[in-house]
mmCIF file of N, CA and C in Angstrom:
data_model
loop_
_atom_site.group_PDB
_atom_site.id
_atom_site.type_symbol
_atom_site.label_atom_id
_atom_site.label_comp_id
_atom_site.label_asym_id
_atom_site.label_seq_id
_atom_site.Cartn_x
_atom_site.Cartn_y
_atom_site.Cartn_z
ATOM 1 N N MET A 1 -40.506 -25.677 -202.484
ATOM 2 C CA MET A 1 -41.772 -25.804 -203.279
ATOM 3 C C MET A 1 -41.902 -27.123 -204.160
ATOM 4 N N ARG A 2 -42.951 -27.666 -203.884
ATOM 5 C CA ARG A 2 -42.998 -29.137 -204.607
ATOM 6 C C ARG A 2 -43.916 -28.828 -206.045
ATOM 7 N N PRO A 3 -43.190 -29.655 -206.924
ATOM 8 C CA PRO A 3 -44.012 -29.393 -208.246
ATOM 9 C C PRO A 3 -45.328 -30.381 -208.122
ATOM 10 N N GLY A 4 -46.127 -30.033 -209.114
ATOM 11 C CA GLY A 4 -47.396 -30.870 -209.319
ATOM 12 C C GLY A 4 -48.631 -30.351 -208.705
ATOM 13 N N PRO A 5 -49.658 -31.031 -208.848
ATOM 14 C CA PRO A 5 -50.880 -30.433 -208.750
ATOM 15 C C PRO A 5 -51.297 -30.314 -207.005
ATOM 16 N N GLY A 6 -50.570 -30.975 -206.120
ATOM 17 C CA GLY A 6 -51.047 -30.757 -204.651
ATOM 18 C C GLY A 6 -50.317 -29.774 -204.040
ATOM 19 N N ARG A 7 -49.497 -28.920 -204.672
ATOM 20 C CA ARG A 7 -48.709 -27.912 -203.949
ATOM 21 C C ARG A 7 -49.464 -26.902 -203.412
ATOM 22 N N ASP A 8 -50.725 -26.487 -203.918
ATOM 23 C CA ASP A 8 -51.647 -25.473 -203.322
ATOM 24 C C ASP A 8 -52.399 -26.085 -202.258
ATOM 25 N N LEU A 9 -52.364 -27.229 -201.869
ATOM 26 C CA LEU A 9 -53.623 -27.969 -200.997
ATOM 27 C C LEU A 9 -53.386 -27.358 -199.641
ATOM 28 N N GLY A 10 -52.231 -27.102 -199.001
ATOM 29 C CA GLY A 10 -52.009 -26.667 -197.725
ATOM 30 C C GLY A 10 -52.670 -25.206 -197.342
ATOM 31 N N PRO A 11 -52.421 -24.230 -198.075
ATOM 32 C CA PRO A 11 -53.341 -23.077 -197.900
ATOM 33 C C PRO A 11 -54.816 -23.107 -198.118
ATOM 34 N N LEU A 12 -55.200 -23.965 -199.139
ATOM 35 C CA LEU A 12 -56.620 -24.172 -199.315
ATOM 36 C C LEU A 12 -57.198 -24.822 -198.171
ATOM 37 N N LEU A 13 -56.591 -25.886 -197.563
ATOM 38 C CA LEU A 13 -57.157 -26.513 -196.428
ATOM 39 C C LEU A 13 -57.185 -25.519 -195.272
ATOM 40 N N ALA A 14 -56.066 -24.747 -195.032
ATOM 41 C CA ALA A 14 -56.195 -23.725 -193.894
ATOM 42 C C ALA A 14 -57.195 -22.736 -194.183
ATOM 43 N N GLY A 15 -57.670 -22.223 -195.362
ATOM 44 C CA GLY A 15 -58.666 -21.357 -195.631
ATOM 45 C C GLY A 15 -60.020 -21.980 -195.235
ATOM 46 N N ALA A 16 -60.163 -23.289 -195.770
ATOM 47 C CA ALA A 16 -61.466 -23.937 -195.355
ATOM 48 C C ALA A 16 -61.628 -24.320 -193.808
ATOM 49 N N ALA A 17 -60.544 -24.618 -193.315
ATOM 50 C CA ALA A 17 -60.602 -24.808 -191.708
ATOM 51 C C ALA A 17 -60.907 -23.357 -191.035
ATOM 52 N N THR A 18 -60.466 -22.250 -191.651
ATOM 53 C CA THR A 18 -60.817 -21.057 -191.045
ATOM 54 C C THR A 18 -62.281 -20.648 -191.318
ATOM 55 N N ALA A 19 -62.537 -20.911 -192.470
ATOM 56 C CA ALA A 19 -64.014 -20.629 -192.765
ATOM 57 C C ALA A 19 -64.954 -21.553 -191.811
ATOM 58 N N VAL A 20 -64.725 -22.802 -191.611
ATOM 59 C CA VAL A 20 -65.458 -23.629 -190.940
ATOM 60 C C VAL A 20 -65.429 -23.107 -189.263
ATOM 61 N N ALA A 21 -64.226 -22.869 -188.896
ATOM 62 C CA ALA A 21 -64.207 -22.389 -187.569
ATOM 63 C C ALA A 21 -64.996 -21.055 -187.243
ATOM 64 N N GLY A 22 -64.830 -20.335 -188.198
ATOM 65 C CA GLY A 22 -65.291 -19.053 -188.222
ATOM 66 C C GLY A 22 -66.858 -18.934 -188.089
ATOM 67 N N THR A 23 -67.515 -20.066 -188.965
ATOM 68 C CA THR A 23 -68.818 -20.120 -189.011
ATOM 69 C C THR A 23 -69.229 -20.739 -187.715
ATOM 70 N N GLY A 24 -68.497 -21.743 -187.306
ATOM 71 C CA GLY A 24 -69.062 -22.461 -185.977
ATOM 72 C C GLY A 24 -69.106 -21.256 -184.819
ATOM 73 N N ALA A 25 -68.073 -20.349 -184.742
ATOM 74 C CA ALA A 25 -68.089 -19.307 -183.782
ATOM 75 C C ALA A 25 -69.326 -18.514 -183.905
ATOM 76 N N VAL A 26 -69.616 -18.144 -185.188
ATOM 77 C CA VAL A 26 -70.833 -17.214 -185.472
ATOM 78 C C VAL A 26 -72.033 -17.944 -185.214
ATOM 79 N N LEU A 27 -72.289 -19.130 -185.505
ATOM 80 C CA LEU A 27 -73.473 -19.915 -185.269
ATOM 81 C C LEU A 27 -73.623 -20.086 -183.683
ATOM 82 N N ALA A 28 -72.502 -20.436 -182.988
ATOM 83 C CA ALA A 28 -72.780 -20.313 -181.470
ATOM 84 C C ALA A 28 -73.084 -19.122 -180.864
ATOM 85 N N LEU A 29 -72.568 -17.972 -181.386
ATOM 86 C CA LEU A 29 -72.799 -16.666 -180.701
ATOM 87 C C LEU A 29 -74.084 -16.204 -181.022
ATOM 88 N N THR A 30 -74.669 -16.578 -182.204
ATOM 89 C CA THR A 30 -75.916 -16.093 -182.567
ATOM 90 C C THR A 30 -77.104 -16.929 -182.146
ATOM 91 N N GLY A 31 -76.707 -18.059 -181.703
ATOM 92 C CA GLY A 31 -77.872 -19.048 -181.226
ATOM 93 C C GLY A 31 -78.526 -19.754 -182.140
ATOM 94 N N SER A 32 -77.863 -20.012 -183.357
ATOM 95 C CA SER A 32 -78.613 -20.494 -184.625
ATOM 96 C C SER A 32 -79.086 -21.860 -184.242
ATOM 97 N N ASP A 33 -80.211 -22.215 -184.919
ATOM 98 C CA ASP A 33 -80.827 -23.716 -184.797
ATOM 99 C C ASP A 33 -80.178 -24.623 -185.831
ATOM 100 N N SER A 34 -79.276 -24.246 -186.640
ATOM 101 C CA SER A 34 -78.683 -24.868 -187.742
ATOM 102 C C SER A 34 -77.976 -26.369 -187.334
ATOM 103 N N PRO A 35 -78.303 -27.329 -188.032
ATOM 104 C CA PRO A 35 -77.582 -28.444 -187.548
ATOM 105 C C PRO A 35 -76.269 -28.567 -187.566
ATOM 106 N N LEU A 36 -75.818 -27.599 -188.126
ATOM 107 C CA LEU A 36 -74.143 -27.471 -188.357
ATOM 108 C C LEU A 36 -73.546 -26.703 -187.112
ATOM 109 N N ARG A 37 -74.307 -26.167 -186.524
ATOM 110 C CA ARG A 37 -73.828 -25.420 -185.161
ATOM 111 C C ARG A 37 -73.031 -26.422 -184.416
ATOM 112 N N GLY A 38 -73.365 -27.438 -183.846
ATOM 113 C CA GLY A 38 -72.753 -28.475 -183.079
ATOM 114 C C GLY A 38 -71.325 -28.820 -183.643
ATOM 115 N N PRO A 39 -71.289 -29.510 -184.743
ATOM 116 C CA PRO A 39 -69.885 -29.803 -185.275
ATOM 117 C C PRO A 39 -69.022 -28.613 -185.595
ATOM 118 N N PHE A 40 -69.531 -27.646 -186.177
ATOM 119 C CA PHE A 40 -68.716 -26.418 -186.589
ATOM 120 C C PHE A 40 -68.303 -25.645 -185.143
ATOM 121 N N THR A 41 -69.118 -25.622 -184.271
ATOM 122 C CA THR A 41 -68.580 -25.002 -183.047
ATOM 123 C C THR A 41 -67.571 -25.918 -182.357
ATOM 124 N N PHE A 42 -67.901 -27.259 -182.178
ATOM 125 C CA PHE A 42 -66.794 -28.227 -181.772
ATOM 126 C C PHE A 42 -65.564 -28.020 -182.474
ATOM 127 N N PHE A 43 -65.628 -27.740 -183.667
ATOM 128 C CA PHE A 43 -64.211 -27.613 -184.526
ATOM 129 C C PHE A 43 -63.577 -26.196 -184.090
ATOM 130 N N PHE A 44 -64.485 -25.219 -183.899
ATOM 131 C CA PHE A 44 -63.957 -24.029 -183.448
ATOM 132 C C PHE A 44 -63.248 -24.057 -182.163
ATOM 133 N N LEU A 45 -63.869 -24.770 -181.180
ATOM 134 C CA LEU A 45 -63.300 -24.947 -179.940
ATOM 135 C C LEU A 45 -62.216 -25.817 -179.847
ATOM 136 N N LEU A 46 -61.661 -26.442 -180.793
ATOM 137 C CA LEU A 46 -60.470 -27.171 -180.848
ATOM 138 C C LEU A 46 -59.420 -26.354 -181.929
ATOM 139 N N ALA A 47 -59.888 -25.795 -182.860
ATOM 140 C CA ALA A 47 -59.059 -25.030 -183.800
ATOM 141 C C ALA A 47 -58.511 -23.997 -183.188
ATOM 142 N N ALA A 48 -59.224 -23.181 -182.539
ATOM 143 C CA ALA A 48 -58.773 -21.777 -182.102
ATOM 144 C C ALA A 48 -57.633 -21.756 -181.199
ATOM 145 N N PRO A 49 -57.667 -22.479 -180.149
ATOM 146 C CA PRO A 49 -56.408 -22.597 -179.040
ATOM 147 C C PRO A 49 -55.390 -23.452 -179.741
ATOM 148 N N ALA A 50 -55.901 -24.368 -180.698
ATOM 149 C CA ALA A 50 -54.770 -25.234 -181.075
ATOM 150 C C ALA A 50 -53.754 -24.386 -182.217
ATOM 151 N N ALA A 51 -54.475 -23.413 -182.926
ATOM 152 C CA ALA A 51 -53.760 -22.645 -183.712
ATOM 153 C C ALA A 51 -52.977 -21.633 -183.099
ATOM 154 N N ALA A 52 -53.312 -21.202 -181.949
ATOM 155 C CA ALA A 52 -52.646 -20.168 -181.279
ATOM 156 C C ALA A 52 -51.431 -21.056 -180.529
ATOM 157 N N PHE A 53 -51.558 -22.202 -179.954
ATOM 158 C CA PHE A 53 -50.500 -22.869 -179.512
ATOM 159 C C PHE A 53 -49.383 -23.345 -180.433
ATOM 160 N N ALA A 54 -50.131 -23.567 -181.772
ATOM 161 C CA ALA A 54 -49.100 -23.985 -182.856
ATOM 162 C C ALA A 54 -48.138 -22.771 -183.257
ATOM 163 N N ALA A 55 -48.684 -21.577 -183.100
ATOM 164 C CA ALA A 55 -48.017 -20.397 -183.381
ATOM 165 C C ALA A 55 -46.956 -20.214 -182.352
ATOM 166 N N ALA A 56 -47.083 -20.577 -181.159
ATOM 167 C CA ALA A 56 -46.142 -20.438 -179.985
ATOM 168 C C ALA A 56 -45.239 -21.512 -180.080
ATOM 169 N N LEU A 57 -45.337 -22.638 -180.744
ATOM 170 C CA LEU A 57 -44.327 -23.612 -180.719
ATOM 171 C C LEU A 57 -43.706 -23.957 -181.997
ATOM 172 N N ARG A 58 -43.419 -22.847 -182.747
ATOM 173 C CA ARG A 58 -42.816 -23.162 -184.055
ATOM 174 C C ARG A 58 -41.464 -23.880 -184.262
ATOM 175 N N GLY A 59 -40.839 -24.170 -182.977
ATOM 176 C CA GLY A 59 -39.570 -24.656 -183.021
ATOM 177 C C GLY A 59 -39.558 -26.087 -183.066
ATOM 178 N N LEU A 60 -40.824 -26.780 -182.820
ATOM 179 C CA LEU A 60 -40.969 -28.164 -182.767
ATOM 180 C C LEU A 60 -41.081 -28.727 -184.200
ATOM 181 N N GLU A 61 -41.011 -30.109 -184.172
ATOM 182 C CA GLU A 61 -41.248 -30.870 -185.364
ATOM 183 C C GLU A 61 -42.889 -30.704 -185.688
ATOM 184 N N PRO A 62 -43.057 -30.831 -186.915
ATOM 185 C CA PRO A 62 -44.491 -30.689 -187.348
ATOM 186 C C PRO A 62 -45.583 -31.664 -186.486
ATOM 187 N N PHE A 63 -45.263 -32.907 -186.413
ATOM 188 C CA PHE A 63 -46.215 -33.820 -185.742
ATOM 189 C C PHE A 63 -46.301 -33.540 -184.201
ATOM 190 N N THR A 64 -45.144 -33.302 -183.631
ATOM 191 C CA THR A 64 -45.114 -32.961 -182.273
ATOM 192 C C THR A 64 -45.834 -31.841 -181.902
ATOM 193 N N ARG A 65 -45.752 -30.873 -182.865
ATOM 194 C CA ARG A 65 -46.338 -29.475 -182.735
ATOM 195 C C ARG A 65 -47.907 -29.731 -182.868
ATOM 196 N N LEU A 66 -48.363 -30.355 -183.775
ATOM 197 C CA LEU A 66 -49.782 -30.762 -183.996
ATOM 198 C C LEU A 66 -50.348 -31.440 -182.663
ATOM 199 N N LEU A 67 -49.544 -32.453 -182.163
ATOM 200 C CA LEU A 67 -49.971 -33.312 -180.988
ATOM 201 C C LEU A 67 -50.155 -32.293 -179.737
ATOM 202 N N VAL A 68 -49.011 -31.593 -179.466
ATOM 203 C CA VAL A 68 -49.024 -30.532 -178.230
ATOM 204 C C VAL A 68 -50.103 -29.538 -178.568
ATOM 205 N N SER A 69 -50.316 -29.058 -179.694
ATOM 206 C CA SER A 69 -51.261 -27.973 -179.794
ATOM 207 C C SER A 69 -52.739 -28.507 -179.591
ATOM 208 N N VAL A 70 -53.043 -29.708 -180.137
ATOM 209 C CA VAL A 70 -54.348 -30.331 -180.124
ATOM 210 C C VAL A 70 -54.506 -30.601 -178.533
ATOM 211 N N ALA A 71 -53.568 -31.409 -177.793
ATOM 212 C CA ALA A 71 -53.545 -31.459 -176.223
ATOM 213 C C ALA A 71 -53.870 -30.325 -175.620
ATOM 214 N N GLY A 72 -53.189 -29.050 -176.036
ATOM 215 C CA GLY A 72 -53.308 -27.871 -175.168
ATOM 216 C C GLY A 72 -54.642 -27.270 -175.498
ATOM 217 N N ALA A 73 -55.379 -27.513 -176.660
ATOM 218 C CA ALA A 73 -56.549 -26.975 -176.882
ATOM 219 C C ALA A 73 -57.769 -27.847 -176.129
ATOM 220 N N ILE A 74 -57.549 -29.010 -175.962
ATOM 221 C CA ILE A 74 -58.462 -29.696 -175.041
ATOM 222 C C ILE A 74 -58.266 -29.314 -173.670
ATOM 223 N N VAL A 75 -57.013 -28.996 -173.256
ATOM 224 C CA VAL A 75 -56.804 -28.505 -171.797
ATOM 225 C C VAL A 75 -57.472 -27.278 -171.640
ATOM 226 N N VAL A 76 -57.378 -26.444 -172.526
ATOM 227 C CA VAL A 76 -57.986 -24.933 -172.579
ATOM 228 C C VAL A 76 -59.581 -25.254 -172.291
ATOM 229 N N ASP A 77 -60.080 -25.813 -173.291
ATOM 230 C CA ASP A 77 -61.567 -26.256 -173.334
ATOM 231 C C ASP A 77 -61.981 -26.693 -171.961
ATOM 232 N N MET A 78 -61.259 -27.769 -171.263
ATOM 233 C CA MET A 78 -61.705 -28.393 -170.268
ATOM 234 C C MET A 78 -61.607 -27.316 -168.970
ATOM 235 N N LEU A 79 -60.481 -26.642 -168.953
ATOM 236 C CA LEU A 79 -60.483 -25.595 -167.865
ATOM 237 C C LEU A 79 -61.436 -24.499 -167.971
ATOM 238 N N VAL A 80 -61.692 -23.961 -169.223
ATOM 239 C CA VAL A 80 -62.750 -23.109 -169.253
ATOM 240 C C VAL A 80 -64.097 -23.593 -168.965
ATOM 241 N N ALA A 81 -64.404 -24.881 -169.219
ATOM 242 C CA ALA A 81 -65.743 -25.499 -168.811
ATOM 243 C C ALA A 81 -65.634 -25.618 -167.255
ATOM 244 N N GLN A 82 -64.593 -26.204 -166.689
ATOM 245 C CA GLN A 82 -64.590 -26.498 -165.306
ATOM 246 C C GLN A 82 -64.692 -25.018 -164.429
ATOM 247 N N GLY A 83 -64.102 -24.091 -164.886
ATOM 248 C CA GLY A 83 -64.194 -22.880 -164.206
ATOM 249 C C GLY A 83 -65.606 -22.387 -164.335
ATOM 250 N N MET A 84 -66.224 -22.243 -165.430
ATOM 251 C CA MET A 84 -67.646 -21.869 -165.639
ATOM 252 C C MET A 84 -68.555 -22.725 -164.577
ATOM 253 N N LEU A 85 -68.456 -23.903 -164.609
ATOM 254 C CA LEU A 85 -69.113 -24.854 -163.872
ATOM 255 C C LEU A 85 -68.909 -24.612 -162.182
ATOM 256 N N ALA A 86 -67.658 -24.200 -161.968
ATOM 257 C CA ALA A 86 -67.440 -24.048 -160.450
ATOM 258 C C ALA A 86 -68.004 -22.721 -159.897
ATOM 259 N N VAL A 87 -68.245 -21.684 -161.059
ATOM 260 C CA VAL A 87 -68.819 -20.549 -160.568
ATOM 261 C C VAL A 87 -70.244 -20.430 -160.848
ATOM 262 N N HIS A 88 -70.799 -21.471 -161.282
ATOM 263 C CA HIS A 88 -72.232 -21.854 -161.654
ATOM 264 C C HIS A 88 -72.557 -20.696 -162.811
ATOM 265 N N GLY A 89 -71.860 -20.436 -163.718
ATOM 266 C CA GLY A 89 -71.979 -19.549 -164.816
ATOM 267 C C GLY A 89 -71.851 -20.165 -166.199
ATOM 268 N N TRP A 90 -72.244 -21.445 -166.336
ATOM 269 C CA TRP A 90 -72.235 -22.167 -167.532
ATOM 270 C C TRP A 90 -73.092 -21.656 -168.485
ATOM 271 N N SER A 91 -72.516 -21.308 -169.779
ATOM 272 C CA SER A 91 -73.448 -21.030 -170.748
ATOM 273 C C SER A 91 -72.533 -21.305 -172.095
ATOM 274 N N PRO A 92 -73.175 -21.883 -173.125
ATOM 275 C CA PRO A 92 -72.245 -22.206 -174.412
ATOM 276 C C PRO A 92 -71.703 -21.005 -175.039
ATOM 277 N N THR A 93 -72.329 -19.877 -174.962
ATOM 278 C CA THR A 93 -72.030 -18.587 -175.480
ATOM 279 C C THR A 93 -70.645 -17.971 -174.844
ATOM 280 N N GLY A 94 -70.856 -18.208 -173.397
ATOM 281 C CA GLY A 94 -69.883 -17.731 -172.574
ATOM 282 C C GLY A 94 -68.574 -18.605 -172.790
ATOM 283 N N GLY A 95 -68.754 -19.804 -173.009
ATOM 284 C CA GLY A 95 -67.704 -20.721 -173.195
ATOM 285 C C GLY A 95 -66.913 -20.401 -174.639
ATOM 286 N N VAL A 96 -67.715 -20.168 -175.470
ATOM 287 C CA VAL A 96 -67.074 -19.734 -176.911
ATOM 288 C C VAL A 96 -66.337 -18.435 -176.817
ATOM 289 N N VAL A 97 -66.928 -17.347 -176.081
ATOM 290 C CA VAL A 97 -66.260 -16.098 -175.741
ATOM 291 C C VAL A 97 -64.901 -16.307 -174.934
ATOM 292 N N ALA A 98 -65.009 -17.178 -173.938
ATOM 293 C CA ALA A 98 -63.738 -17.373 -173.104
ATOM 294 C C ALA A 98 -62.764 -18.124 -173.826
ATOM 295 N N VAL A 99 -63.103 -19.064 -174.605
ATOM 296 C CA VAL A 99 -62.000 -19.798 -175.434
ATOM 297 C C VAL A 99 -61.433 -18.741 -176.521
ATOM 298 N N THR A 100 -62.355 -18.064 -177.101
ATOM 299 C CA THR A 100 -61.941 -17.010 -178.120
ATOM 300 C C THR A 100 -60.881 -16.072 -177.472
ATOM 301 N N ALA A 101 -61.189 -15.587 -176.178
ATOM 302 C CA ALA A 101 -60.394 -14.530 -175.443
ATOM 303 C C ALA A 101 -58.749 -15.277 -175.135
ATOM 304 N N ILE A 102 -59.059 -16.363 -174.607
ATOM 305 C CA ILE A 102 -57.754 -17.034 -174.287
ATOM 306 C C ILE A 102 -56.779 -17.191 -175.662
ATOM 307 N N SER A 103 -57.474 -17.788 -176.718
ATOM 308 C CA SER A 103 -57.014 -17.933 -177.920
ATOM 309 C C SER A 103 -56.139 -16.418 -178.571
ATOM 310 N N VAL A 104 -57.027 -15.546 -178.453
ATOM 311 C CA VAL A 104 -56.596 -14.309 -178.838
ATOM 312 C C VAL A 104 -55.364 -13.763 -178.130
ATOM 313 N N LEU A 105 -55.635 -13.869 -176.816
ATOM 314 C CA LEU A 105 -54.434 -13.317 -175.908
ATOM 315 C C LEU A 105 -53.175 -14.228 -176.114
ATOM 316 N N THR A 106 -53.319 -15.518 -176.357
ATOM 317 C CA THR A 106 -52.111 -16.482 -176.735
ATOM 318 C C THR A 106 -51.420 -15.788 -177.880
ATOM 319 N N LEU A 107 -52.171 -15.689 -178.912
ATOM 320 C CA LEU A 107 -51.639 -15.162 -180.210
ATOM 321 C C LEU A 107 -51.194 -13.706 -179.989
ATOM 322 N N LEU A 108 -51.704 -12.815 -179.154
ATOM 323 C CA LEU A 108 -51.055 -11.647 -179.028
ATOM 324 C C LEU A 108 -49.808 -11.581 -178.277
ATOM 325 N N LEU A 109 -49.659 -12.623 -177.256
ATOM 326 C CA LEU A 109 -48.206 -12.745 -176.522
ATOM 327 C C LEU A 109 -47.360 -13.229 -177.461
ATOM 328 N N VAL A 110 -47.734 -14.156 -178.498
ATOM 329 C CA VAL A 110 -46.749 -14.739 -179.417
ATOM 330 C C VAL A 110 -46.204 -13.642 -180.407
ATOM 331 N N VAL A 111 -47.035 -12.791 -180.811
ATOM 332 C CA VAL A 111 -46.741 -11.668 -181.861
ATOM 333 C C VAL A 111 -45.831 -10.555 -181.064
ATOM 334 N N LEU A 112 -46.151 -10.289 -179.753
ATOM 335 C CA LEU A 112 -45.253 -9.403 -178.978
ATOM 336 C C LEU A 112 -43.979 -9.926 -178.659
ATOM 337 N N ALA A 113 -43.907 -11.344 -178.415
ATOM 338 C CA ALA A 113 -42.639 -11.930 -178.228
ATOM 339 C C ALA A 113 -41.693 -11.942 -179.506
ATOM 340 N N GLU A 114 -42.314 -11.996 -180.531
ATOM 341 C CA GLU A 114 -41.597 -12.144 -181.731
ATOM 342 C C GLU A 114 -41.127 -10.720 -182.203
ATOM 343 N N ARG A 115 -41.937 -9.668 -181.964
ATOM 344 C CA ARG A 115 -41.456 -8.164 -182.191
ATOM 345 C C ARG A 115 -40.359 -7.942 -181.196
ATOM 346 N N ARG A 116 -40.392 -8.384 -180.012
ATOM 347 C CA ARG A 116 -39.296 -7.988 -178.974
ATOM 348 C C ARG A 116 -37.971 -8.750 -179.444
ATOM 349 N N ARG A 117 -38.203 -10.003 -180.044
ATOM 350 C CA ARG A 117 -36.964 -10.811 -180.306
ATOM 351 C C ARG A 117 -36.364 -10.159 -181.659
ATOM 352 N N SER A 118 -37.325 -9.812 -182.698
ATOM 353 C CA SER A 118 -36.787 -9.017 -183.782
ATOM 354 C C SER A 118 -36.063 -7.701 -183.528
ATOM 355 N N ALA A 119 -36.765 -7.014 -182.444
ATOM 356 C CA ALA A 119 -36.146 -5.514 -182.139
ATOM 357 C C ALA A 119 -34.841 -5.696 -181.459
ATOM 358 N N ARG A 120 -34.670 -6.861 -180.660
ATOM 359 C CA ARG A 120 -33.428 -7.164 -179.962
ATOM 360 C C ARG A 120 -32.483 -7.649 -180.834
ATOM 361 N N GLY A 121 -32.763 -8.139 -181.972
ATOM 362 C CA GLY A 121 -31.844 -8.703 -183.038
ATOM 363 C C GLY A 121 -31.354 -7.548 -183.924
ATOM 364 N N GLN A 122 -31.995 -6.603 -184.020
ATOM 365 C CA GLN A 122 -31.681 -5.443 -184.946
ATOM 366 C C GLN A 122 -30.777 -4.374 -184.021
ATOM 367 N N ASP A 123 -30.775 -4.402 -182.723
ATOM 368 C CA ASP A 123 -29.978 -3.549 -181.927
ATOM 369 C C ASP A 123 -28.869 -4.024 -181.702
ATOM 370 N N GLY A 124 -28.381 -5.507 -181.462
ATOM 371 C CA GLY A 124 -27.249 -5.796 -181.332
ATOM 372 C C GLY A 124 -26.820 -7.155 -181.820
#
C-alpha cells in the first residue's frame, strides 16, 4: 500500500469506468437520444470484453495485460459486427447484447476455472 493522497485513485477510476460503461449500455439498449450515447456506448463496447480478458490474463505483466485485453476487445467487437453483417441482422442494440453476452460468458469461464483450480488445490 502506497502512502499519500493518490492511494485510493485506482478503485475510484475503476468505479467511474464501470459507471460510464453501464450508462453506455443502458443508453444504447433504451435507444436514448442523449449526446452521450455514442461515446459511452463505444466505451462500453471496449471496456466490457477488455475487462473479461484482463480477468483471464492475470499472470501477465500489467502493460502486456492491458494491451492484449484491449486488442481482444477490438477483435470481439469486429467479429460481432462482421457476423451480424454477414447474416444481414445488423442492429446497434443487437451488437451491444452480443458483446455483453460474450463478455459475461468469458467472465463466467474465468470464475469456473478459478473455482476448479482452488478445489483441486484443496483436494491434493
